[in-house]
PDB file of C-alpha atoms and ligand atoms in Angstrom:
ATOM      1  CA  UNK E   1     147.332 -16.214 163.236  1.00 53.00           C
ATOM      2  CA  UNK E   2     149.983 -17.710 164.963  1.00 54.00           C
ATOM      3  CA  UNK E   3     152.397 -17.732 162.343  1.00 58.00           C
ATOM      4  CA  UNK E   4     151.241 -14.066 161.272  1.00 55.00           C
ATOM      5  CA  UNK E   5     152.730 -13.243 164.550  1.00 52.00           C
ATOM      6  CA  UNK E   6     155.660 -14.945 164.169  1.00 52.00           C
ATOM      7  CA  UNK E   7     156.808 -13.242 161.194  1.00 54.00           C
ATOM      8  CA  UNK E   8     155.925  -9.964 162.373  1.00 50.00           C
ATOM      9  CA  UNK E   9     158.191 -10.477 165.581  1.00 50.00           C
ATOM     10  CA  UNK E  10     160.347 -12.191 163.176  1.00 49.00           C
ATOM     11  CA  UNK E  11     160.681  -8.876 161.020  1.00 50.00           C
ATOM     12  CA  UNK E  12     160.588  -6.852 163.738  1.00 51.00           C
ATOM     13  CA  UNK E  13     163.826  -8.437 165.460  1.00 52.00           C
ATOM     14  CA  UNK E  14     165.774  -8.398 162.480  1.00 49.00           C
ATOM     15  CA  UNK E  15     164.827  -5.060 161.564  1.00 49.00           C
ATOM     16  CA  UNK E  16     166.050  -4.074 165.341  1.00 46.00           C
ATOM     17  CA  UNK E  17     169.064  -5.690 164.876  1.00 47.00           C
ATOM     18  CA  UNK E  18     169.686  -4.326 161.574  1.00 50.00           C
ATOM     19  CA  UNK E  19     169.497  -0.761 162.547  1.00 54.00           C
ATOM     20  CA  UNK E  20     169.799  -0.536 166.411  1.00 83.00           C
ATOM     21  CA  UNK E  21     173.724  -1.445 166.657  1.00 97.00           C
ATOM     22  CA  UNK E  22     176.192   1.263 165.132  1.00 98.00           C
ATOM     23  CA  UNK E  23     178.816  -0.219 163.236  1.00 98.00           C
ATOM     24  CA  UNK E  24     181.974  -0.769 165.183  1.00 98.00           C
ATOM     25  CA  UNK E  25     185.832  -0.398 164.491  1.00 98.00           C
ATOM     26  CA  UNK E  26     188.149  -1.866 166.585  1.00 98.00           C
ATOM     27  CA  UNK E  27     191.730  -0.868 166.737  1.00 98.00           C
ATOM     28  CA  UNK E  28     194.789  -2.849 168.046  1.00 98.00           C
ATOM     29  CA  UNK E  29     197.623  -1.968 170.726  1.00 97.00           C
ATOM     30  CA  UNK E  30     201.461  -2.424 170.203  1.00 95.00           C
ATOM     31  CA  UNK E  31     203.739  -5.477 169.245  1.00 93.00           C
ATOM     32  CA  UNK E  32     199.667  -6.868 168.444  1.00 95.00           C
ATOM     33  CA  UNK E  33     197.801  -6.944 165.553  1.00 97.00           C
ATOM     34  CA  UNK E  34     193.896  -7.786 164.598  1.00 97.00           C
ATOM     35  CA  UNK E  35     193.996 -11.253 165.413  1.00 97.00           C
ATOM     36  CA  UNK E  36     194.771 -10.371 168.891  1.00 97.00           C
ATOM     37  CA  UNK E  37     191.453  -8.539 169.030  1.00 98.00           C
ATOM     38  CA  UNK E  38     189.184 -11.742 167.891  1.00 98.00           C
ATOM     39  CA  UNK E  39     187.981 -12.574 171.136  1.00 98.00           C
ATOM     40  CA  UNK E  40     186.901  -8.921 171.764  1.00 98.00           C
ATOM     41  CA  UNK E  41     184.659  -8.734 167.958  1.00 98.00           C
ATOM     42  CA  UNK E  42     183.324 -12.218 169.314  1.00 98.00           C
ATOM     43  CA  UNK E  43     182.296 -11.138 172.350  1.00 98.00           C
ATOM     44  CA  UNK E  44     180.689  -7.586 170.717  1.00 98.00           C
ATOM     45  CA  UNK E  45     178.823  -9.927 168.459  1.00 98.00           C
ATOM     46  CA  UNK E  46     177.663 -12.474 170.891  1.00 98.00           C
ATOM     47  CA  UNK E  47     175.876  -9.619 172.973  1.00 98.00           C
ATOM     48  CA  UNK E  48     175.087  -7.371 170.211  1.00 98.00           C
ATOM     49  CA  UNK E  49     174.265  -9.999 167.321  1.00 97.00           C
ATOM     50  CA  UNK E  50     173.914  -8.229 164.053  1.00 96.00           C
ATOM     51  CA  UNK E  51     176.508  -5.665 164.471  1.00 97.00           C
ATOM     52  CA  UNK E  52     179.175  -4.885 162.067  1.00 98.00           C
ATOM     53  CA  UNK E  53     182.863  -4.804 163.603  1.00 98.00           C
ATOM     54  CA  UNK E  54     185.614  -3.638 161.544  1.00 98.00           C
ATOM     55  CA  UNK E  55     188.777  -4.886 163.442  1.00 98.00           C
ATOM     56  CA  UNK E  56     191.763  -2.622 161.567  1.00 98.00           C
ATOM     57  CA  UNK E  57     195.006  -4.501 159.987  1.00 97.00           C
ATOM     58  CA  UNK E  58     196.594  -2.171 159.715  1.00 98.00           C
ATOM     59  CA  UNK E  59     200.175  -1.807 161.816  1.00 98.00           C
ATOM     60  CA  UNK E  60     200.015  -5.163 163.046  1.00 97.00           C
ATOM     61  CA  UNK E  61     203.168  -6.442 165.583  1.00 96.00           C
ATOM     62  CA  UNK E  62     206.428  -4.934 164.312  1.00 95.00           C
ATOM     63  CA  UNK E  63     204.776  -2.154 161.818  1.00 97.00           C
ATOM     64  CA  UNK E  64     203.057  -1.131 165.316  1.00 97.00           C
ATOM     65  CA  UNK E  65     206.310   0.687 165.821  1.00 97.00           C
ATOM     66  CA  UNK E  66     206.294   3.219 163.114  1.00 98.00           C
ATOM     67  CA  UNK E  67     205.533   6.464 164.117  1.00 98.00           C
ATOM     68  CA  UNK E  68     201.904   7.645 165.291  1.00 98.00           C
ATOM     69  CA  UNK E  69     201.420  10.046 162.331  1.00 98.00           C
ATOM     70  CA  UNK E  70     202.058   7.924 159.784  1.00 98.00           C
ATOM     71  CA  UNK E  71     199.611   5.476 161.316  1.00 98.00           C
ATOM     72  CA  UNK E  72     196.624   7.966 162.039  1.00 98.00           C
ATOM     73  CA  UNK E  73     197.309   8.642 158.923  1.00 98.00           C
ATOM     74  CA  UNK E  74     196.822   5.054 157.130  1.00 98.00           C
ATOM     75  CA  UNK E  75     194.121   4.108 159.979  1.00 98.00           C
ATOM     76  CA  UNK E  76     191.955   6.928 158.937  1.00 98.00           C
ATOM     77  CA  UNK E  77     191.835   5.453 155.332  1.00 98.00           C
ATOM     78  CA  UNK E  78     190.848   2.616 156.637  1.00 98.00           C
ATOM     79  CA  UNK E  79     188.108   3.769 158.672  1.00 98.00           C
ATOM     80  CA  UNK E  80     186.583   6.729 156.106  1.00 98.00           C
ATOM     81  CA  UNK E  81     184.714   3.988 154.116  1.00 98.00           C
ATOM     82  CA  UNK E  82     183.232   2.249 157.031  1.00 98.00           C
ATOM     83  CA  UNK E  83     182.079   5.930 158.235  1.00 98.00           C
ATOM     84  CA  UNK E  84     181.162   6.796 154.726  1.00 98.00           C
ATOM     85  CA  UNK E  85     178.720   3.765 154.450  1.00 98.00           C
ATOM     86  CA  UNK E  86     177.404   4.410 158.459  1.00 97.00           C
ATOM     87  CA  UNK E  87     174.555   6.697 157.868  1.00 95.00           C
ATOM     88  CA  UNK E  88     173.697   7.116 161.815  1.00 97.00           C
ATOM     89  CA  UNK E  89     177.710   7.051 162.563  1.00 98.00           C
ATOM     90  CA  UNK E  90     179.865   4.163 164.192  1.00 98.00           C
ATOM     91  CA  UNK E  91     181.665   3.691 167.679  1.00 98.00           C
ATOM     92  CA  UNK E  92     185.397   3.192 168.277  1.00 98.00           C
ATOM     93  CA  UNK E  93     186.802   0.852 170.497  1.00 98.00           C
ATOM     94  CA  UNK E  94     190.358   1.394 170.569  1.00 98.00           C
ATOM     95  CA  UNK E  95     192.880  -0.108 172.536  1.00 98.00           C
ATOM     96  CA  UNK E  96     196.240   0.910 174.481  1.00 98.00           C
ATOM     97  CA  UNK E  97     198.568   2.302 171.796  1.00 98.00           C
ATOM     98  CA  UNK E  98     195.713   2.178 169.494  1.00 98.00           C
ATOM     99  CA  UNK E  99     193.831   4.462 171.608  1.00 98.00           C
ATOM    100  CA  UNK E 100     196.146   7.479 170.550  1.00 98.00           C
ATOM    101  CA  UNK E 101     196.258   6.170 167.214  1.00 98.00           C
ATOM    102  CA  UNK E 102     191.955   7.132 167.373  1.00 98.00           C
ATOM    103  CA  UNK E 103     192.581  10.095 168.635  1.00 98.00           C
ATOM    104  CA  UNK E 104     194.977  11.365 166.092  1.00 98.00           C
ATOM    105  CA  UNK E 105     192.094  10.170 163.614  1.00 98.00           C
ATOM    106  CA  UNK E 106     189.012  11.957 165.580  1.00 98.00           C
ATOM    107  CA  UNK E 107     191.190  15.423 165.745  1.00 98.00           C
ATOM    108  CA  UNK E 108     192.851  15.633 161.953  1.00 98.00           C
ATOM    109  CA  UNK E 109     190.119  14.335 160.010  1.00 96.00           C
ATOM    110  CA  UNK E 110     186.252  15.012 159.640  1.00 90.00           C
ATOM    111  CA  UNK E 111     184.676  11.769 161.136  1.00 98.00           C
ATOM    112  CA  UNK E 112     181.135  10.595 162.360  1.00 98.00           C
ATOM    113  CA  UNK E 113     181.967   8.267 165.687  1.00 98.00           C
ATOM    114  CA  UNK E 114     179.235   8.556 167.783  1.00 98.00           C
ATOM    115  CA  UNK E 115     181.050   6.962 170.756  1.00 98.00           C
ATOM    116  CA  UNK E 116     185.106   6.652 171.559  1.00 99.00           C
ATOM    117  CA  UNK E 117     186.177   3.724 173.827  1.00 99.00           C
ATOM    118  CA  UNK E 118     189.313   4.273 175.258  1.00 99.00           C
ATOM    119  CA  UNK E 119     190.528   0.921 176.720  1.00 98.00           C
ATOM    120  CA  UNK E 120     193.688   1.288 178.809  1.00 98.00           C
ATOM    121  CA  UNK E 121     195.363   3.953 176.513  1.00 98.00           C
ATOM    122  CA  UNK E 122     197.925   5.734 177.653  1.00 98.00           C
ATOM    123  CA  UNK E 123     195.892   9.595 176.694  1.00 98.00           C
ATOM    124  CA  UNK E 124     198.295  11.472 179.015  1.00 98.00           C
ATOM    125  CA  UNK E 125     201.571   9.426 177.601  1.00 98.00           C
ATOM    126  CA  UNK E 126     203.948   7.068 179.169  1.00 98.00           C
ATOM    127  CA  UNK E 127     206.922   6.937 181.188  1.00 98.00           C
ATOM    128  CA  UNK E 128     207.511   3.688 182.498  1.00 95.00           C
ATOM    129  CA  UNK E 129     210.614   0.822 183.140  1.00 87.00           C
ATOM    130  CA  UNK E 130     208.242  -1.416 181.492  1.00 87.00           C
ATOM    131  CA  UNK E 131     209.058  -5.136 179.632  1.00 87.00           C
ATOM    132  CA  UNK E 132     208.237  -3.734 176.315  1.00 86.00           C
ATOM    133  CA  UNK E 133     210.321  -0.998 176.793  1.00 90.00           C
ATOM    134  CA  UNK E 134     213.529  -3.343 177.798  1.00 90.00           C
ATOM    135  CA  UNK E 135     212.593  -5.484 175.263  1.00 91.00           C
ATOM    136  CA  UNK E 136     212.715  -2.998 172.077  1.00 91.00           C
ATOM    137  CA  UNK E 137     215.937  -0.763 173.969  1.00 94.00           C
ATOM    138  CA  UNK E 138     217.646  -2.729 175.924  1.00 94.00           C
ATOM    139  CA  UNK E 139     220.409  -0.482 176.754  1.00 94.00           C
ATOM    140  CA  UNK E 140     218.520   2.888 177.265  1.00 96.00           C
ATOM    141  CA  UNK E 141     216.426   3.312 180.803  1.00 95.00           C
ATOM    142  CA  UNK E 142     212.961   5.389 182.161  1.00 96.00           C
ATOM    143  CA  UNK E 143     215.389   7.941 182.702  1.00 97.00           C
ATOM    144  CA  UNK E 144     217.685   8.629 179.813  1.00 97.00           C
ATOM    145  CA  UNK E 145     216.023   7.271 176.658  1.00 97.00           C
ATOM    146  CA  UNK E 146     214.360  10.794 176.281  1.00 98.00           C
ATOM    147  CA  UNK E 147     217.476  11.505 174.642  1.00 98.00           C
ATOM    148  CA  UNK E 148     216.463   9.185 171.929  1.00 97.00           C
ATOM    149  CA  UNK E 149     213.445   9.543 172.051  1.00 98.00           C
ATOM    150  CA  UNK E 150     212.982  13.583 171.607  1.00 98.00           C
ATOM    151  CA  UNK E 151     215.164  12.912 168.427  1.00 98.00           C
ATOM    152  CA  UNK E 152     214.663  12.859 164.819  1.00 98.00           C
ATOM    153  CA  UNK E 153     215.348   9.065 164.409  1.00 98.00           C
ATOM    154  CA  UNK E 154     213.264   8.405 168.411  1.00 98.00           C
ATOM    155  CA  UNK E 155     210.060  10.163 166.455  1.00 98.00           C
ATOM    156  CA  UNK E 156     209.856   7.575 163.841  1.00 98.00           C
ATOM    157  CA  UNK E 157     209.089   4.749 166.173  1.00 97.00           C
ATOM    158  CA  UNK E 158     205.605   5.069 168.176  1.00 98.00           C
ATOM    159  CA  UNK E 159     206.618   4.613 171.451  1.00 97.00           C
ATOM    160  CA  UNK E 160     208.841   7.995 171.140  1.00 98.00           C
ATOM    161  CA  UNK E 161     205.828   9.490 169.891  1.00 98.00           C
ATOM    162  CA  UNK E 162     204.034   9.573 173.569  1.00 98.00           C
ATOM    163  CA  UNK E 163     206.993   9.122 175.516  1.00 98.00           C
ATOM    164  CA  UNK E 164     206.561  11.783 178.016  1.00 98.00           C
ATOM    165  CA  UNK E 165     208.990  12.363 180.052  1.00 98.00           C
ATOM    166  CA  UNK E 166     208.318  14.566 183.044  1.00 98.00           C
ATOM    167  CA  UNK E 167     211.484  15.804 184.463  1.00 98.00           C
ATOM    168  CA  UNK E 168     212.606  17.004 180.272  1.00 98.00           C
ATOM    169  CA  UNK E 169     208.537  18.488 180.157  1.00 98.00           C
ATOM    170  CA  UNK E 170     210.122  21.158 177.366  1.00 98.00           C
ATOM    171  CA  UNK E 171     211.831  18.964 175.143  1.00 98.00           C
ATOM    172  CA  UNK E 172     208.636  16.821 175.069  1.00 98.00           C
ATOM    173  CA  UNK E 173     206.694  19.778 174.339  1.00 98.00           C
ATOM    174  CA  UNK E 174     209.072  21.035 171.530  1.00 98.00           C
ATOM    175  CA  UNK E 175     210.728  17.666 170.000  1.00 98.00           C
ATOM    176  CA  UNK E 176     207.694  15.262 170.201  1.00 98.00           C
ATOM    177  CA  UNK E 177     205.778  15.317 167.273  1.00 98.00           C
ATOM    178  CA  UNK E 178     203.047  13.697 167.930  1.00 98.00           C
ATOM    179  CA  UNK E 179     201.263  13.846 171.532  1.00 98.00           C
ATOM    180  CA  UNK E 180     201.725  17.226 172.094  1.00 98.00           C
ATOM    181  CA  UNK E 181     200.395  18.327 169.178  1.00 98.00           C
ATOM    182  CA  UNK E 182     196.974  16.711 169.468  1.00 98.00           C
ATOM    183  CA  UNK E 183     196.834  17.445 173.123  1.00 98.00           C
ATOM    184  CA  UNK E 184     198.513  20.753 174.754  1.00 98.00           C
ATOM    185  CA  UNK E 185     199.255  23.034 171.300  1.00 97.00           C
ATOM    186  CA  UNK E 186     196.079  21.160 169.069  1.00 98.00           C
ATOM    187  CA  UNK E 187     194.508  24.356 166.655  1.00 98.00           C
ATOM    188  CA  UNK E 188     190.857  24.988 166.636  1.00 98.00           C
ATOM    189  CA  UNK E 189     190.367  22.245 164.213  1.00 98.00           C
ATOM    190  CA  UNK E 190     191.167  19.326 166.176  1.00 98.00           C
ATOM    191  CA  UNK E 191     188.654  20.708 169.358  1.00 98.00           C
ATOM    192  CA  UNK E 192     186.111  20.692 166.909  1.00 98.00           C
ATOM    193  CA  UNK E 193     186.576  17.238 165.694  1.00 98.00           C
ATOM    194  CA  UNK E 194     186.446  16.425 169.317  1.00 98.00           C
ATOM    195  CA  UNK E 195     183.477  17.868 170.133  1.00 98.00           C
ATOM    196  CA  UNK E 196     181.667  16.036 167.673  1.00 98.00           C
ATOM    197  CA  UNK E 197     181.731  12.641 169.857  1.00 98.00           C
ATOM    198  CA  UNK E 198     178.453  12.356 171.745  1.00 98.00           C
ATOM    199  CA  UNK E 199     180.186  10.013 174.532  1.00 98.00           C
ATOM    200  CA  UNK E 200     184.202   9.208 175.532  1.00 98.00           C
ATOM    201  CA  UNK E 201     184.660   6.429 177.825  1.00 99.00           C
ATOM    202  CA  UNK E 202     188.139   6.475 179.354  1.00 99.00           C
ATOM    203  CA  UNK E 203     188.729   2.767 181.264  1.00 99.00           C
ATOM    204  CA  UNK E 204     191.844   2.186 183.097  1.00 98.00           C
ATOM    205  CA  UNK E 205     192.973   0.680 186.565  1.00 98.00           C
ATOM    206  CA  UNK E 206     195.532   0.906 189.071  1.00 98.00           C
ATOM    207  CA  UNK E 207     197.005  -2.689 187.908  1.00 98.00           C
ATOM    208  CA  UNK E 208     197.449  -2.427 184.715  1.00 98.00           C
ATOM    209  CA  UNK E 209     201.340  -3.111 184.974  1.00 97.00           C
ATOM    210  CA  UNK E 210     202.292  -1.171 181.761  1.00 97.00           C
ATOM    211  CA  UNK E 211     200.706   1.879 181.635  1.00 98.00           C
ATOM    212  CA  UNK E 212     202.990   4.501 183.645  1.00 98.00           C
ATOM    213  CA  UNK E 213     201.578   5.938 184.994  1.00 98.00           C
ATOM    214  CA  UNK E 214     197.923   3.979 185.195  1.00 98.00           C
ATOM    215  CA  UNK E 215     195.930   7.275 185.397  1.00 98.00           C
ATOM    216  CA  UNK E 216     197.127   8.250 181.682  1.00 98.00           C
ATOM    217  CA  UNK E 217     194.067   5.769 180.694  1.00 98.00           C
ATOM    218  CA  UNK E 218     192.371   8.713 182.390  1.00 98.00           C
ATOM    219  CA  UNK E 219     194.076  11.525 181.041  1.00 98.00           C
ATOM    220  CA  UNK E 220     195.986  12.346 184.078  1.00 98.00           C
ATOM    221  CA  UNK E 221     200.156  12.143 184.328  1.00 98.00           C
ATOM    222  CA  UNK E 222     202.992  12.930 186.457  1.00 98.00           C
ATOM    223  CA  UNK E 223     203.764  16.162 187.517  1.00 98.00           C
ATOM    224  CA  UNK E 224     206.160  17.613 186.379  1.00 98.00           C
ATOM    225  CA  UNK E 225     209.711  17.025 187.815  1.00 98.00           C
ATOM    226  CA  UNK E 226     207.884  14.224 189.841  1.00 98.00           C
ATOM    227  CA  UNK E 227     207.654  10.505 188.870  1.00 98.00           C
ATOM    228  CA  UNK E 228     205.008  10.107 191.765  1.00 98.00           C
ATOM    229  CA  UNK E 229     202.407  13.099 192.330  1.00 98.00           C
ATOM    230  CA  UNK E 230     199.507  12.724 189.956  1.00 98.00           C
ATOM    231  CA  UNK E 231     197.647  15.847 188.256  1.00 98.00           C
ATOM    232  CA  UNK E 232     194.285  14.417 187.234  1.00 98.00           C
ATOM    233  CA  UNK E 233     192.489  15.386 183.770  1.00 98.00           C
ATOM    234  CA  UNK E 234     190.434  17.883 185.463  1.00 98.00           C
ATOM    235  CA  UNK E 235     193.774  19.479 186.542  1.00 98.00           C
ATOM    236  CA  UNK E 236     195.960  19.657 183.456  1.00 98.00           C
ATOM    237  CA  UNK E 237     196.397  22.816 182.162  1.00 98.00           C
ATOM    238  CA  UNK E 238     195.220  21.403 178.147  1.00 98.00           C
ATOM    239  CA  UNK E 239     191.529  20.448 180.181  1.00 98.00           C
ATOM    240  CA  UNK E 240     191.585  24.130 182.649  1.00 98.00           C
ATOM    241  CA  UNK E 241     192.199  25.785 178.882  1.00 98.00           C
ATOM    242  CA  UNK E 242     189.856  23.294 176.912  1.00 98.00           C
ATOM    243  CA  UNK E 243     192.495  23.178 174.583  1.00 98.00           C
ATOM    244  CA  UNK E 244     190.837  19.988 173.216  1.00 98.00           C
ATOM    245  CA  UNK E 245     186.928  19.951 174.390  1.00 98.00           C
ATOM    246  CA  UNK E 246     187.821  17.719 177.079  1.00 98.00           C
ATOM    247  CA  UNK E 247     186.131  20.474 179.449  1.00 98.00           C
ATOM    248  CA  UNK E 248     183.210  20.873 177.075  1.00 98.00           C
ATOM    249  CA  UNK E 249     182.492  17.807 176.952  1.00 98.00           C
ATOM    250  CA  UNK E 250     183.157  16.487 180.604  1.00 98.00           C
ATOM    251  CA  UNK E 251     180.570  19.514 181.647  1.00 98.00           C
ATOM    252  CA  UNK E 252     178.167  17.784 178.983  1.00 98.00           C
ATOM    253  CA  UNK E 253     178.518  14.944 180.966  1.00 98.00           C
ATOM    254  CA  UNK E 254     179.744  12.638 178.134  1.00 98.00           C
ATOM    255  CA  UNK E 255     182.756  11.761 179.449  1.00 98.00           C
ATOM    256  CA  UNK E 256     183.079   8.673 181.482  1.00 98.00           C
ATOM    257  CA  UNK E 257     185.511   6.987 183.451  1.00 98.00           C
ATOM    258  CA  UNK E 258     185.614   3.832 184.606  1.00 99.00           C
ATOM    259  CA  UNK E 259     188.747   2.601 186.976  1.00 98.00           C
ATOM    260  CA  UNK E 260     188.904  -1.008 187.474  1.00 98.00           C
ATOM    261  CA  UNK E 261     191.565  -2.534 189.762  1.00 98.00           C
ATOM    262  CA  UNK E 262     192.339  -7.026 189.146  1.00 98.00           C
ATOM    263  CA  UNK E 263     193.154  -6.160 185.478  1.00 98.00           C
ATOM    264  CA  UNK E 264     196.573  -6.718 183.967  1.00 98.00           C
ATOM    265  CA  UNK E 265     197.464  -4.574 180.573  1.00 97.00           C
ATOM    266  CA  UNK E 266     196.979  -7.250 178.326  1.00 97.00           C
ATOM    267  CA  UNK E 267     193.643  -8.792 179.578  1.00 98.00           C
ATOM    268  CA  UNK E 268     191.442  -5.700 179.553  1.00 98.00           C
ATOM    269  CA  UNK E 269     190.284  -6.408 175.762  1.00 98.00           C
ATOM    270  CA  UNK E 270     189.762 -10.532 176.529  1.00 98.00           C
ATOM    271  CA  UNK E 271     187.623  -9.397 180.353  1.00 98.00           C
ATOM    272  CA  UNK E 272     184.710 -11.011 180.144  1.00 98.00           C
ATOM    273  CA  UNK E 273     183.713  -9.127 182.962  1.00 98.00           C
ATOM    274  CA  UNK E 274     185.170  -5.392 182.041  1.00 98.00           C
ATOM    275  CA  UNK E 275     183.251  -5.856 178.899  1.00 98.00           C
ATOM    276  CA  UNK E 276     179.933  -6.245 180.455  1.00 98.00           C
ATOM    277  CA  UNK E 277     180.393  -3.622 183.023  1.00 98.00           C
ATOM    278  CA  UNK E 278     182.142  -0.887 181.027  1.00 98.00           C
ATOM    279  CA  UNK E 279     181.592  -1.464 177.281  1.00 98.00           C
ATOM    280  CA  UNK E 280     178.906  -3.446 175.969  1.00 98.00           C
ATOM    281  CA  UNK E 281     176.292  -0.634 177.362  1.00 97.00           C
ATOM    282  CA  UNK E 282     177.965   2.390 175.137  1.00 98.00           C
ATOM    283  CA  UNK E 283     178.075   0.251 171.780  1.00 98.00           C
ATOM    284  CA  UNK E 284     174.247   0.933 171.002  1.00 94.00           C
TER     285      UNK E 284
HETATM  286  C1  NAG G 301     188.513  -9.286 184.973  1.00 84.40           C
HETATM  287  O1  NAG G 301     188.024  -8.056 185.446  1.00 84.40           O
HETATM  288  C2  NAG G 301     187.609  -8.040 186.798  1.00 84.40           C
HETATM  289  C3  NAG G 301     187.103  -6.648 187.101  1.00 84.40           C
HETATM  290  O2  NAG G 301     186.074  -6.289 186.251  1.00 84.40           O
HETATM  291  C4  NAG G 301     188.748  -8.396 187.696  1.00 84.40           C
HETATM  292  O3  NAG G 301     188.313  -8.428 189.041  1.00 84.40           O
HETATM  293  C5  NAG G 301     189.328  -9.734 187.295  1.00 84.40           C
HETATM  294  O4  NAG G 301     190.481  -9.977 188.063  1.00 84.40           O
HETATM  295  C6  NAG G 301     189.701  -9.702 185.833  1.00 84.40           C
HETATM  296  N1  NAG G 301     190.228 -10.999 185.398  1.00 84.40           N
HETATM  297  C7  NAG G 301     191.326 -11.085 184.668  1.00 84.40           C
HETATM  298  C8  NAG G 301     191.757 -12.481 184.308  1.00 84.40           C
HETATM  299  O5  NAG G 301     191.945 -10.130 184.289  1.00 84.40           O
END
């Protein structure tokens, strides 16, 4: 009798396991690449045993710099088969940089992600004196490398491609080629893509160090002609027009944000703690 038992609850778990977790993909932030994600499939598979995590490959370190379309673009090929083969869908967990690199995916192409972890990306943009940013142009600053950036030759490198820059607001709007376009002039299309996510999580915090500023992990950004006054999501005009779905969805009530001051930019995907507060819950 006993061992009947025992297999049943035997069966049982690993049946649970085997269909209860939605597969996950994991994507990768700039000048970083898979490996820098181990700890963070390690620690989804620790609490969530069973579950199949695709961490992407794609754009690893340098290639992180080419341009955003080209990389939604490749990414998306890499996660239509692990879609294809996820019957009840899969969650993203997509971080900095590689959070706009998901969202160019959910908006151009058909997908079936149930839920979209945003994990310190900047949604909103960036405009920020930051290290990586004196590292890759040394000789430019916050305040004039718009004029590389809202060029030709600034569009083929990623971090052009959500510079935004709010004292030049119209040049970003007409020279950037990427943010705007899946955020304040997105067609139809893209909103519906959106709206197919069943949950968002934005997570961000006021010490992150790199993202400028920190509430563009929340969608908000500087006003414009201001490099200190925040507008928050609910404020912009692409969430008052539901350009996107944001709206939709935020009245839905499947958007949610988490801020969480004590964590620097490149410890939110290696937090113990973050992960247990803010992620593990949505990855069901
Ligand atoms: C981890 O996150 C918590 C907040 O959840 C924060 O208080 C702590 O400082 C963080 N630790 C590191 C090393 O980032």
């Amino acid at each position: 009798m006993l061992r009947i038992l025992l297999a049943v609850f035997v069966l049982f778990s690993s049946v649970r396991h085997s269909v209860s977790y939605r597969p996950v993909i994991v994507m990768h932030g700039v000048l970083a690449g898979a490996s820098d994600m181990d700890s963070f499939v390690s620690m989804i598979k620790t609490a969530h045993p069973g579950t199949e995590v695709t961490d992407i490959s794609d754009y690893n370190d340098a290639n992180s710099l080419v341009n955003m379309n080209d990389q939604v673009k490749g990414v998306y090929s890499k996660m239509k088969p692990v879609m294809d083969a996820a019957k009840d869908g899969v969650n993203l967990v997509c971080y900095s940089q590689g959070g706009l690199v998901c969202r160019g995916v959910l908006e151009k192409y058909g997908h079936n992600v149930h839920t979209f972890i945003s994990l310190s990306s900047p949604q909103a943009g960036q405009f920020g004196d930051t290290d990586y940013l004196n590292f890759l142009f040394p000789t430019f600053t916050r305040d004039n490398i718009y004029l590389f950036f809202y060029t030709d030759a600034g569009q083929e490198i990623s971090v052009g491609n959500y510079w935004n820059d709010p004292f030049h607001h119209s040049d970003y709007l007409s020279k950037n080629k990427f943010l705007p376009s899946i955020t304040n002039n997105a067609p139809q299309e893209y909103k519906d893509n959106i709206l197919k996510l069943q949950q968002v999580v934005f997570i961000g915090g006021p010490d992150d160090g790199v993202i400028t500023p920190w509430q563009s992990s929340h969608f908000g950004f500087y006003k414009e002609k201001s490099d200190s006054e925040i507008v928050t999501m609910t404020e912009q005009e692409y969430y008052t027009n539901d350009v996107i779905g944001l709206q939709t969805l935020n009245n839905a009530g499947k958007i949610k944000v988490y801020e969480i001051p004590g964590v620097e930019h490149t410890h939110w995907h290696t937090n113990q703690t973050v992960f247990n507060d803010a992620i593990i819950q949505w990855l069901d």
